[in-house]
């Protein structure tokens, strides 16, 4: 029976970033390393794009030599002993690229394909933070990945249901997500703003449904002419999403600035059509901000009428729920803010790491069904 493991998290090219999904992986990597396990994060550097036409190939001869973006250690990966291994000049990984390991965890559908040729004595698992069978992906390959016999660790009850009902994985292990409540927390006792303020996360991914958040804010401005709207995201807003110029938008803010954005809001809008979990819900709540959310990911388990509202996928529903919170007397809003804090603090990183570590040991030590 092993009690200390050599653990490898496999990332796709360019995915060692400041995304919510990687924040979770980094959190486990930090803490598992501190507990005496050997943790490595591995990813291919990425390969230059290949021109598809003769004209493209000729044009490519006169372009500057392609260089991948340098990988920086993310600010929330706080343990210097966690090894980050970037395999140069490749967009995928082969068996020879992997370090010695007791368990290798795919973290994205494509990375699970790379595990097929690993030695049979290495345990393979799949850490599933989202159902990635998106229309713009090679859907049959994605489905095939989820059918592989690798043991699944999932972050929400919805994902456990998907793995069971769609892919016959009856024993996916649920380890619910958590967040850093030191980073995402009120600096002082929260109070309702004199100027009503609403925030949302912008994404170019259609499943995040950012246009719903934008339209909701547009309608709210008709009711509250002085409404302040704050947003952030990993990409500059696309023209087709029609981000108004009155939205205070920040591209790729530092984690500390993200926390400030949450704290500045009276209501946080979460408008996704589909999610594996939905970390912004917890991050906003940990900052004392009520959340108006569509029933995606873990929202049905996290959001109640004491800390926000669950809405349908339309602007009218979102506007009605948001107005109800914005119109609360200051004392009632503060009670809702306190309920948000209580929800976010029910689960801490050490508890989540206990469960994740137990899942890894359980899989490695023979429970692989």
Tab-separated table of C-alpha atoms in Angstrom:
chain	number	residue	atom	x	y	z
A	1	UNK	CA	0.000	0.000	0.000
A	2	UNK	CA	1.473	3.326	-1.079
A	3	UNK	CA	0.914	6.397	1.039
A	4	UNK	CA	3.237	8.802	-0.822
A	5	UNK	CA	2.786	9.137	-4.562
A	6	UNK	CA	4.524	10.475	-7.638
A	7	UNK	CA	1.679	12.447	-9.220
A	8	UNK	CA	1.651	13.959	-12.708
A	9	UNK	CA	-1.023	16.406	-13.897
A	10	UNK	CA	-1.100	16.550	-17.710
A	11	UNK	CA	-1.954	19.913	-19.239
A	12	UNK	CA	-2.695	20.850	-22.843
A	13	UNK	CA	-0.357	23.251	-24.648
A	14	UNK	CA	-0.774	26.753	-23.304
A	15	UNK	CA	-3.063	25.692	-20.450
A	16	UNK	CA	-0.721	26.473	-17.550
A	17	UNK	CA	-2.459	29.808	-17.174
A	18	UNK	CA	-4.601	31.816	-14.785
A	19	UNK	CA	-7.867	30.094	-15.713
A	20	UNK	CA	-10.243	28.875	-13.040
A	21	UNK	CA	-9.656	25.239	-13.943
A	22	UNK	CA	-5.919	25.583	-13.608
A	23	UNK	CA	-6.312	27.455	-10.307
A	24	UNK	CA	-7.913	24.297	-8.932
A	25	UNK	CA	-5.113	22.063	-10.259
A	26	UNK	CA	-2.474	24.427	-8.875
A	27	UNK	CA	-4.191	24.414	-5.493
A	28	UNK	CA	-4.044	20.629	-5.271
A	29	UNK	CA	-0.476	20.530	-6.605
A	30	UNK	CA	0.668	22.983	-3.933
A	31	UNK	CA	-0.908	21.113	-1.068
A	32	UNK	CA	-0.145	17.567	-2.209
A	33	UNK	CA	3.532	18.513	-2.549
A	34	UNK	CA	3.512	19.891	1.001
A	35	UNK	CA	2.067	16.593	2.210
A	36	UNK	CA	5.083	14.675	0.944
A	37	UNK	CA	3.944	13.624	-2.521
A	38	UNK	CA	6.038	14.403	-5.610
A	39	UNK	CA	3.960	16.530	-7.983
A	40	UNK	CA	4.772	17.431	-11.592
A	41	UNK	CA	2.770	19.537	-14.025
A	42	UNK	CA	3.619	18.593	-17.612
A	43	UNK	CA	2.522	20.165	-20.888
A	44	UNK	CA	3.752	20.370	-24.473
A	45	UNK	CA	5.179	23.715	-25.466
A	46	UNK	CA	2.982	23.820	-28.543
A	47	UNK	CA	3.850	23.439	-32.209
A	48	UNK	CA	3.724	26.164	-34.870
A	49	UNK	CA	0.477	26.247	-36.858
A	50	UNK	CA	0.748	24.519	-40.252
A	51	UNK	CA	-0.429	26.430	-43.332
A	52	UNK	CA	-3.244	24.568	-45.104
A	53	UNK	CA	-2.842	26.075	-48.589
A	54	UNK	CA	0.034	26.626	-51.021
A	55	UNK	CA	-0.403	30.390	-50.669
A	56	UNK	CA	-0.192	30.014	-46.902
A	57	UNK	CA	2.981	27.927	-47.158
A	58	UNK	CA	4.645	30.529	-49.395
A	59	UNK	CA	3.568	33.368	-47.080
A	60	UNK	CA	4.924	31.412	-44.134
A	61	UNK	CA	8.429	31.440	-45.657
A	62	UNK	CA	8.601	35.222	-45.233
A	63	UNK	CA	7.167	35.438	-41.743
A	64	UNK	CA	9.297	35.707	-38.603
A	65	UNK	CA	10.118	32.327	-37.092
A	66	UNK	CA	7.268	31.156	-34.862
A	67	UNK	CA	8.004	31.257	-31.165
A	68	UNK	CA	5.759	29.835	-28.464
A	69	UNK	CA	4.698	32.088	-25.629
A	70	UNK	CA	6.986	31.650	-22.603
A	71	UNK	CA	5.372	29.845	-19.686
A	72	UNK	CA	5.427	31.851	-16.496
A	73	UNK	CA	4.835	30.326	-13.106
A	74	UNK	CA	1.280	31.416	-12.219
A	75	UNK	CA	1.109	33.633	-9.125
A	76	UNK	CA	-1.265	31.218	-7.390
A	77	UNK	CA	1.145	28.249	-7.753
A	78	UNK	CA	2.879	29.000	-4.474
A	79	UNK	CA	5.005	25.901	-3.912
A	80	UNK	CA	8.361	26.147	-5.684
A	81	UNK	CA	8.914	22.407	-5.217
A	82	UNK	CA	6.134	21.594	-7.700
A	83	UNK	CA	7.908	20.831	-10.973
A	84	UNK	CA	6.626	22.410	-14.178
A	85	UNK	CA	7.901	20.458	-17.192
A	86	UNK	CA	7.342	21.962	-20.637
A	87	UNK	CA	8.188	19.631	-23.539
A	88	UNK	CA	9.631	21.820	-26.261
A	89	UNK	CA	8.592	21.943	-29.899
A	90	UNK	CA	5.553	19.676	-29.628
A	91	UNK	CA	1.795	20.063	-29.517
A	92	UNK	CA	1.191	16.637	-27.976
A	93	UNK	CA	3.015	14.298	-25.590
A	94	UNK	CA	4.436	10.827	-26.195
A	95	UNK	CA	5.063	8.112	-23.624
A	96	UNK	CA	8.770	9.014	-23.448
A	97	UNK	CA	7.969	12.588	-22.412
A	98	UNK	CA	6.477	11.610	-19.065
A	99	UNK	CA	8.459	11.460	-15.822
A	100	UNK	CA	8.265	8.415	-13.566
A	101	UNK	CA	4.860	8.358	-11.872
A	102	UNK	CA	2.480	6.311	-9.758
A	103	UNK	CA	-0.545	8.095	-11.185
A	104	UNK	CA	-0.989	10.350	-14.221
A	105	UNK	CA	-4.058	12.570	-14.399
A	106	UNK	CA	-5.452	13.894	-17.656
A	107	UNK	CA	-7.006	17.327	-17.111
A	108	UNK	CA	-8.550	17.979	-20.554
A	109	UNK	CA	-10.097	15.550	-23.051
A	110	UNK	CA	-7.144	15.699	-25.463
A	111	UNK	CA	-4.601	15.003	-22.733
A	112	UNK	CA	-6.402	11.744	-21.938
A	113	UNK	CA	-5.522	10.488	-25.445
A	114	UNK	CA	-1.827	10.933	-24.656
A	115	UNK	CA	-1.982	8.428	-21.787
A	116	UNK	CA	-2.778	5.396	-23.950
A	117	UNK	CA	0.826	4.289	-24.506
A	118	UNK	CA	2.056	4.701	-20.942
A	119	UNK	CA	3.432	1.653	-19.169
A	120	UNK	CA	0.744	-0.611	-17.683
A	121	UNK	CA	2.128	-0.223	-14.159
A	122	UNK	CA	1.310	3.500	-14.232
A	123	UNK	CA	-2.207	4.231	-13.036
A	124	UNK	CA	-4.162	6.525	-15.335
A	125	UNK	CA	-7.002	8.769	-14.170
A	126	UNK	CA	-9.031	11.645	-15.564
A	127	UNK	CA	-9.686	14.786	-13.512
A	128	UNK	CA	-12.904	16.110	-15.064
A	129	UNK	CA	-13.804	19.757	-14.443
A	130	UNK	CA	-16.162	20.105	-17.378
A	131	UNK	CA	-18.080	18.075	-19.957
A	132	UNK	CA	-15.962	19.142	-22.937
A	133	UNK	CA	-18.104	17.732	-25.773
A	134	UNK	CA	-18.613	21.206	-27.217
A	135	UNK	CA	-19.961	21.571	-30.792
A	136	UNK	CA	-16.696	23.148	-31.983
A	137	UNK	CA	-14.649	20.166	-30.720
A	138	UNK	CA	-14.144	16.795	-32.485
A	139	UNK	CA	-17.113	15.464	-30.554
A	140	UNK	CA	-16.667	11.765	-31.345
A	141	UNK	CA	-13.088	11.855	-30.079
A	142	UNK	CA	-14.243	13.624	-26.930
A	143	UNK	CA	-16.940	11.019	-26.310
A	144	UNK	CA	-14.383	8.260	-26.877
A	145	UNK	CA	-12.116	9.818	-24.246
A	146	UNK	CA	-14.843	9.797	-21.620
A	147	UNK	CA	-15.521	6.119	-22.382
A	148	UNK	CA	-11.914	5.152	-21.631
A	149	UNK	CA	-11.529	2.979	-18.523
A	150	UNK	CA	-9.558	5.614	-16.639
A	151	UNK	CA	-11.032	6.302	-13.229
A	152	UNK	CA	-12.818	9.672	-13.126
A	153	UNK	CA	-12.562	12.332	-10.424
A	154	UNK	CA	-15.283	14.963	-10.953
A	155	UNK	CA	-15.945	18.329	-9.330
A	156	UNK	CA	-19.753	18.447	-9.297
A	157	UNK	CA	-22.748	16.185	-8.909
A	158	UNK	CA	-23.854	17.164	-12.424
A	159	UNK	CA	-20.584	15.863	-13.870
A	160	UNK	CA	-20.891	12.637	-11.903
A	161	UNK	CA	-24.345	12.187	-13.438
A	162	UNK	CA	-22.966	12.849	-16.939
A	163	UNK	CA	-20.183	10.298	-16.484
A	164	UNK	CA	-22.670	7.701	-15.255
A	165	UNK	CA	-25.543	8.275	-17.674
A	166	UNK	CA	-23.603	9.001	-20.871
A	167	UNK	CA	-20.432	6.934	-20.428
A	168	UNK	CA	-21.338	4.149	-17.961
A	169	UNK	CA	-18.840	5.250	-15.321
A	170	UNK	CA	-20.789	4.230	-12.237
A	171	UNK	CA	-18.022	4.997	-9.765
A	172	UNK	CA	-16.738	8.446	-10.620
A	173	UNK	CA	-15.380	10.019	-7.435
A	174	UNK	CA	-16.863	13.374	-6.462
A	175	UNK	CA	-14.468	15.948	-4.993
A	176	UNK	CA	-16.235	19.292	-4.998
A	177	UNK	CA	-14.266	22.407	-5.825
A	178	UNK	CA	-13.214	25.047	-3.372
A	179	UNK	CA	-11.441	28.403	-3.573
A	180	UNK	CA	-8.818	30.410	-1.746
A	181	UNK	CA	-10.880	32.285	0.842
A	182	UNK	CA	-7.800	34.269	1.848
A	183	UNK	CA	-7.551	35.706	-1.660
A	184	UNK	CA	-11.298	36.022	-2.187
A	185	UNK	CA	-12.618	37.650	0.951
A	186	UNK	CA	-13.939	41.024	2.119
A	187	UNK	CA	-11.259	43.410	3.303
A	188	UNK	CA	-13.788	44.737	5.812
A	189	UNK	CA	-17.474	44.298	6.596
A	190	UNK	CA	-19.402	44.580	3.359
A	191	UNK	CA	-22.030	47.269	2.878
A	192	UNK	CA	-24.328	47.959	-0.026
A	193	UNK	CA	-22.947	50.545	-2.450
A	194	UNK	CA	-24.617	53.933	-2.714
A	195	UNK	CA	-24.279	53.578	-6.473
A	196	UNK	CA	-25.742	50.213	-7.589
A	197	UNK	CA	-22.977	48.022	-9.019
A	198	UNK	CA	-23.205	44.792	-11.016
A	199	UNK	CA	-20.384	42.593	-12.328
A	200	UNK	CA	-19.860	39.617	-14.622
A	201	UNK	CA	-17.119	37.496	-16.163
A	202	UNK	CA	-16.759	37.959	-19.914
A	203	UNK	CA	-15.729	35.047	-22.120
A	204	UNK	CA	-15.549	34.458	-25.860
A	205	UNK	CA	-16.764	30.891	-25.224
A	206	UNK	CA	-20.385	30.639	-26.315
A	207	UNK	CA	-21.315	28.310	-23.455
A	208	UNK	CA	-20.522	31.133	-20.973
A	209	UNK	CA	-23.301	33.194	-22.613
A	210	UNK	CA	-21.732	36.593	-21.963
A	211	UNK	CA	-24.274	38.293	-24.279
A	212	UNK	CA	-26.963	37.425	-21.704
A	213	UNK	CA	-25.025	39.285	-18.998
A	214	UNK	CA	-24.469	42.261	-21.317
A	215	UNK	CA	-28.144	42.438	-22.282
A	216	UNK	CA	-29.189	42.143	-18.634
A	217	UNK	CA	-26.984	45.103	-17.729
A	218	UNK	CA	-28.284	47.083	-20.695
A	219	UNK	CA	-31.847	46.645	-19.431
A	220	UNK	CA	-30.858	47.404	-15.854
A	221	UNK	CA	-29.390	50.715	-17.000
A	222	UNK	CA	-32.882	51.715	-18.112
A	223	UNK	CA	-34.030	51.329	-14.512
A	224	UNK	CA	-30.832	52.531	-12.801
A	225	UNK	CA	-29.287	55.237	-15.041
A	226	UNK	CA	-26.267	55.509	-12.743
A	227	UNK	CA	-25.663	51.737	-12.668
A	228	UNK	CA	-21.992	50.844	-12.510
A	229	UNK	CA	-21.035	47.702	-14.452
A	230	UNK	CA	-17.673	45.967	-13.966
A	231	UNK	CA	-16.351	43.027	-15.976
A	232	UNK	CA	-13.151	41.141	-16.635
A	233	UNK	CA	-12.009	38.312	-18.872
A	234	UNK	CA	-9.078	36.603	-20.552
A	235	UNK	CA	-9.813	38.173	-23.949
A	236	UNK	CA	-10.705	41.600	-25.285
A	237	UNK	CA	-14.457	41.629	-26.022
A	238	UNK	CA	-15.386	40.697	-29.570
A	239	UNK	CA	-17.275	43.317	-31.644
A	240	UNK	CA	-20.163	40.905	-32.191
A	241	UNK	CA	-20.764	40.721	-28.433
A	242	UNK	CA	-21.438	44.490	-28.406
A	243	UNK	CA	-19.796	45.289	-25.092
A	244	UNK	CA	-21.028	48.814	-24.196
A	245	UNK	CA	-18.437	51.507	-23.543
A	246	UNK	CA	-19.963	52.138	-20.105
A	247	UNK	CA	-18.752	48.722	-18.902
A	248	UNK	CA	-15.499	48.996	-16.903
A	249	UNK	CA	-13.624	46.102	-18.482
A	250	UNK	CA	-10.227	44.663	-17.524
A	251	UNK	CA	-8.352	42.104	-19.622
A	252	UNK	CA	-6.373	39.476	-17.675
A	253	UNK	CA	-6.391	41.204	-14.292
A	254	UNK	CA	-4.079	39.990	-11.544
A	255	UNK	CA	-5.722	37.661	-8.995
A	256	UNK	CA	-5.705	40.446	-6.401
A	257	UNK	CA	-7.534	42.726	-8.822
A	258	UNK	CA	-10.102	40.023	-9.579
A	259	UNK	CA	-10.850	39.857	-5.861
A	260	UNK	CA	-11.295	43.656	-5.790
A	261	UNK	CA	-13.743	43.467	-8.697
A	262	UNK	CA	-15.901	40.928	-6.873
A	263	UNK	CA	-15.827	43.017	-3.685
A	264	UNK	CA	-16.912	46.148	-5.555
A	265	UNK	CA	-20.204	44.625	-6.707
A	266	UNK	CA	-23.674	44.445	-5.148
A	267	UNK	CA	-24.648	41.567	-7.469
A	268	UNK	CA	-22.584	39.153	-9.552
A	269	UNK	CA	-24.131	37.738	-12.751
A	270	UNK	CA	-23.364	34.131	-13.679
A	271	UNK	CA	-25.014	33.433	-17.041
A	272	UNK	CA	-23.455	30.202	-18.343
A	273	UNK	CA	-25.478	27.749	-20.395
A	274	UNK	CA	-23.209	24.889	-19.320
A	275	UNK	CA	-20.498	24.506	-16.672
A	276	UNK	CA	-18.595	21.763	-14.952
A	277	UNK	CA	-18.674	23.725	-11.705
A	278	UNK	CA	-18.632	27.528	-11.927
A	279	UNK	CA	-15.864	28.901	-9.684
A	280	UNK	CA	-16.969	32.555	-10.084
A	281	UNK	CA	-20.039	31.714	-8.003
A	282	UNK	CA	-17.922	30.777	-5.001
A	283	UNK	CA	-15.356	33.508	-5.635
A	284	UNK	CA	-18.053	36.192	-5.639
A	285	UNK	CA	-19.746	34.748	-2.573
A	286	UNK	CA	-16.439	34.524	-0.702
A	287	UNK	CA	-16.131	38.251	-1.397
A	288	UNK	CA	-19.567	38.839	0.142
A	289	UNK	CA	-21.362	39.440	-3.160
A	290	UNK	CA	-24.801	37.880	-3.871
A	291	UNK	CA	-24.995	35.873	-7.096
A	292	UNK	CA	-27.736	35.752	-9.719
A	293	UNK	CA	-27.079	32.524	-11.609
A	294	UNK	CA	-28.432	30.288	-14.318
A	295	UNK	CA	-28.800	26.640	-13.179
A	296	UNK	CA	-25.463	25.544	-14.658
A	297	UNK	CA	-22.716	23.523	-12.968
A	298	UNK	CA	-22.883	23.656	-9.179
A	299	UNK	CA	-25.186	26.685	-9.092
A	300	UNK	CA	-28.261	24.678	-7.991
A	301	UNK	CA	-26.282	23.357	-4.993
A	302	UNK	CA	-24.681	26.718	-4.082
A	303	UNK	CA	-27.220	29.454	-4.823
A	304	UNK	CA	-30.343	29.896	-2.698
A	305	UNK	CA	-32.768	32.736	-2.046
A	306	UNK	CA	-30.669	33.664	1.003
A	307	UNK	CA	-27.473	34.357	-0.988
A	308	UNK	CA	-28.764	35.184	-4.475
A	309	UNK	CA	-31.171	33.743	-7.011
A	310	UNK	CA	-31.427	31.021	-9.634
A	311	UNK	CA	-32.825	32.294	-12.923
A	312	UNK	CA	-33.798	30.930	-16.308
A	313	UNK	CA	-31.616	31.579	-19.353
A	314	UNK	CA	-33.196	34.904	-20.371
A	315	UNK	CA	-32.626	38.579	-19.653
A	316	UNK	CA	-36.089	39.234	-18.235
A	317	UNK	CA	-35.540	36.665	-15.504
A	318	UNK	CA	-32.043	37.988	-14.783
A	319	UNK	CA	-33.230	41.606	-14.594
A	320	UNK	CA	-36.089	40.748	-12.242
A	321	UNK	CA	-33.831	38.801	-9.841
A	322	UNK	CA	-31.066	41.429	-9.940
A	323	UNK	CA	-33.489	44.295	-9.278
A	324	UNK	CA	-34.870	42.453	-6.279
A	325	UNK	CA	-31.395	42.331	-4.719
A	326	UNK	CA	-30.393	45.871	-5.733
A	327	UNK	CA	-33.612	47.213	-4.193
A	328	UNK	CA	-33.082	45.517	-0.836
A	329	UNK	CA	-32.701	47.811	2.183
A	330	UNK	CA	-29.068	48.029	3.280
A	331	UNK	CA	-29.670	45.828	6.323
A	332	UNK	CA	-31.317	43.075	4.262
A	333	UNK	CA	-28.577	43.227	1.630
A	334	UNK	CA	-25.972	42.832	4.380
A	335	UNK	CA	-27.754	39.717	5.642
A	336	UNK	CA	-27.605	38.270	2.130
A	337	UNK	CA	-23.915	39.179	1.901
A	338	UNK	CA	-23.259	37.373	5.182
A	339	UNK	CA	-25.081	34.302	3.877
A	340	UNK	CA	-22.765	34.357	0.847
A	341	UNK	CA	-19.731	34.280	3.128
A	342	UNK	CA	-21.146	31.373	5.108
A	343	UNK	CA	-21.777	29.396	1.900
A	344	UNK	CA	-18.254	29.981	0.582
A	345	UNK	CA	-16.593	29.104	3.882
A	346	UNK	CA	-18.329	25.773	4.382
A	347	UNK	CA	-15.584	24.097	2.435
A	348	UNK	CA	-11.881	24.884	2.726
A	349	UNK	CA	-8.805	23.830	0.742
A	350	UNK	CA	-7.521	21.415	3.371
A	351	UNK	CA	-10.814	19.488	3.383
A	352	UNK	CA	-10.884	19.386	-0.418
A	353	UNK	CA	-7.252	18.226	-0.511
A	354	UNK	CA	-8.036	15.504	2.047
A	355	UNK	CA	-10.701	14.189	-0.318
A	356	UNK	CA	-8.578	14.538	-3.463
A	357	UNK	CA	-5.611	12.820	-1.826
A	358	UNK	CA	-7.863	10.025	-0.574
A	359	UNK	CA	-9.227	9.569	-4.103
A	360	UNK	CA	-5.722	9.269	-5.577
A	361	UNK	CA	-4.606	6.761	-2.936
A	362	UNK	CA	-7.793	4.784	-3.392
A	363	UNK	CA	-7.232	4.531	-7.147
A	364	UNK	CA	-3.514	3.729	-6.966
A	365	UNK	CA	-3.945	1.129	-4.256
A	366	UNK	CA	-6.314	-1.004	-6.266
A	367	UNK	CA	-9.765	0.570	-6.438
A	368	UNK	CA	-9.706	1.115	-10.216
A	369	UNK	CA	-13.141	-0.098	-11.246
